[in-house]
Amino acid sequence: MPIAVDIDVMLARRKMSVGELADRVGITPANLAVLKNGRAKAVRFATLAALCEVLECQPGDLLRWEDDDASGE
């Protein structure tokens, strides 16, 4: 998938656990794991906003686009 999720990076910077982030955002640790492992098909803007508020970051700090065609031409 061309969208990469960098929640792990922000968790490490904030010295926060997945469980603590899930509690503070108001989602289950299982759903947060799906998102942070890149298996989510979608994310609600409300969830993204809550993640950014708790982690004190911008959406671009959590999500980035990667070119699937990295093999070169």
Short mmCIF file of C-alpha atoms in Angstrom, two decimals:
data_model
loop_
_atom_site.label_atom_id
_atom_site.label_comp_id
_atom_site.label_asym_id
_atom_site.label_seq_id
_atom_site.Cartn_x
_atom_site.Cartn_y
_atom_site.Cartn_z
CA MET A 1 0.00 0.00 0.00
CA PRO A 2 1.42 3.41 -0.89
CA ILE A 3 0.40 5.03 2.43
CA ALA A 4 2.85 4.29 5.25
CA VAL A 5 1.89 4.83 8.90
CA ASP A 6 4.56 6.15 11.27
CA ILE A 7 2.74 5.92 14.60
CA ASP A 8 5.64 3.89 16.05
CA VAL A 9 8.00 6.78 15.38
CA MET A 10 5.79 9.25 17.24
CA LEU A 11 5.21 6.79 20.09
CA ALA A 12 8.97 6.45 20.55
CA ARG A 13 9.48 10.22 20.44
CA ARG A 14 6.77 10.73 23.06
CA LYS A 15 7.92 7.73 25.15
CA MET A 16 4.35 6.42 25.11
CA SER A 17 3.03 2.86 24.92
CA VAL A 18 0.43 1.61 22.45
CA GLY A 19 -1.94 0.93 25.36
CA GLU A 20 -1.58 4.45 26.74
CA LEU A 21 -2.15 6.00 23.30
CA ALA A 22 -5.22 3.82 22.71
CA ASP A 23 -6.67 4.84 26.10
CA ARG A 24 -6.04 8.53 25.52
CA VAL A 25 -7.42 8.48 21.96
CA GLY A 26 -10.43 6.35 22.89
CA ILE A 27 -9.90 3.37 20.60
CA THR A 28 -9.09 -0.25 21.36
CA PRO A 29 -5.46 -1.37 21.37
CA ALA A 30 -6.40 -3.91 18.68
CA ASN A 31 -7.74 -1.19 16.36
CA LEU A 32 -4.68 0.96 17.02
CA ALA A 33 -2.46 -2.03 16.16
CA VAL A 34 -4.31 -2.49 12.85
CA LEU A 35 -3.71 1.17 12.04
CA LYS A 36 -0.06 1.32 13.12
CA ASN A 37 0.83 -1.90 11.29
CA GLY A 38 -0.54 -0.52 8.01
CA ARG A 39 -3.42 -3.00 7.76
CA ALA A 40 -6.22 -0.40 8.03
CA LYS A 41 -8.22 0.36 4.90
CA ALA A 42 -9.40 3.74 6.23
CA VAL A 43 -9.07 6.09 9.17
CA ARG A 44 -11.71 8.52 10.40
CA PHE A 45 -10.66 12.15 10.50
CA ALA A 46 -11.88 12.27 14.11
CA THR A 47 -9.47 9.44 14.99
CA LEU A 48 -6.63 11.09 13.09
CA ALA A 49 -7.34 14.39 14.86
CA ALA A 50 -7.35 12.65 18.26
CA LEU A 51 -4.05 10.91 17.47
CA CYS A 52 -2.51 14.24 16.48
CA GLU A 53 -3.84 15.96 19.61
CA VAL A 54 -2.51 13.28 21.97
CA LEU A 55 0.84 12.93 20.16
CA GLU A 56 1.13 16.70 19.61
CA CYS A 57 1.90 16.31 15.92
CA GLN A 58 0.54 16.94 12.44
CA PRO A 59 -1.19 14.32 10.22
CA GLY A 60 1.90 14.32 7.98
CA ASP A 61 3.96 13.13 10.95
CA LEU A 62 1.81 9.99 11.09
CA LEU A 63 1.04 9.30 7.42
CA ARG A 64 3.23 9.46 4.35
CA TRP A 65 2.95 8.38 0.74
CA GLU A 66 5.45 5.89 -0.69
CA ASP A 67 5.81 5.22 -4.38
CA ASP A 68 4.85 1.59 -5.10
CA ASP A 69 6.96 1.77 -8.26
CA ALA A 70 10.25 2.08 -6.38
CA SER A 71 11.89 -0.46 -8.69
CA GLY A 72 12.96 2.32 -11.05
CA GLU A 73 12.49 2.61 -14.78
#
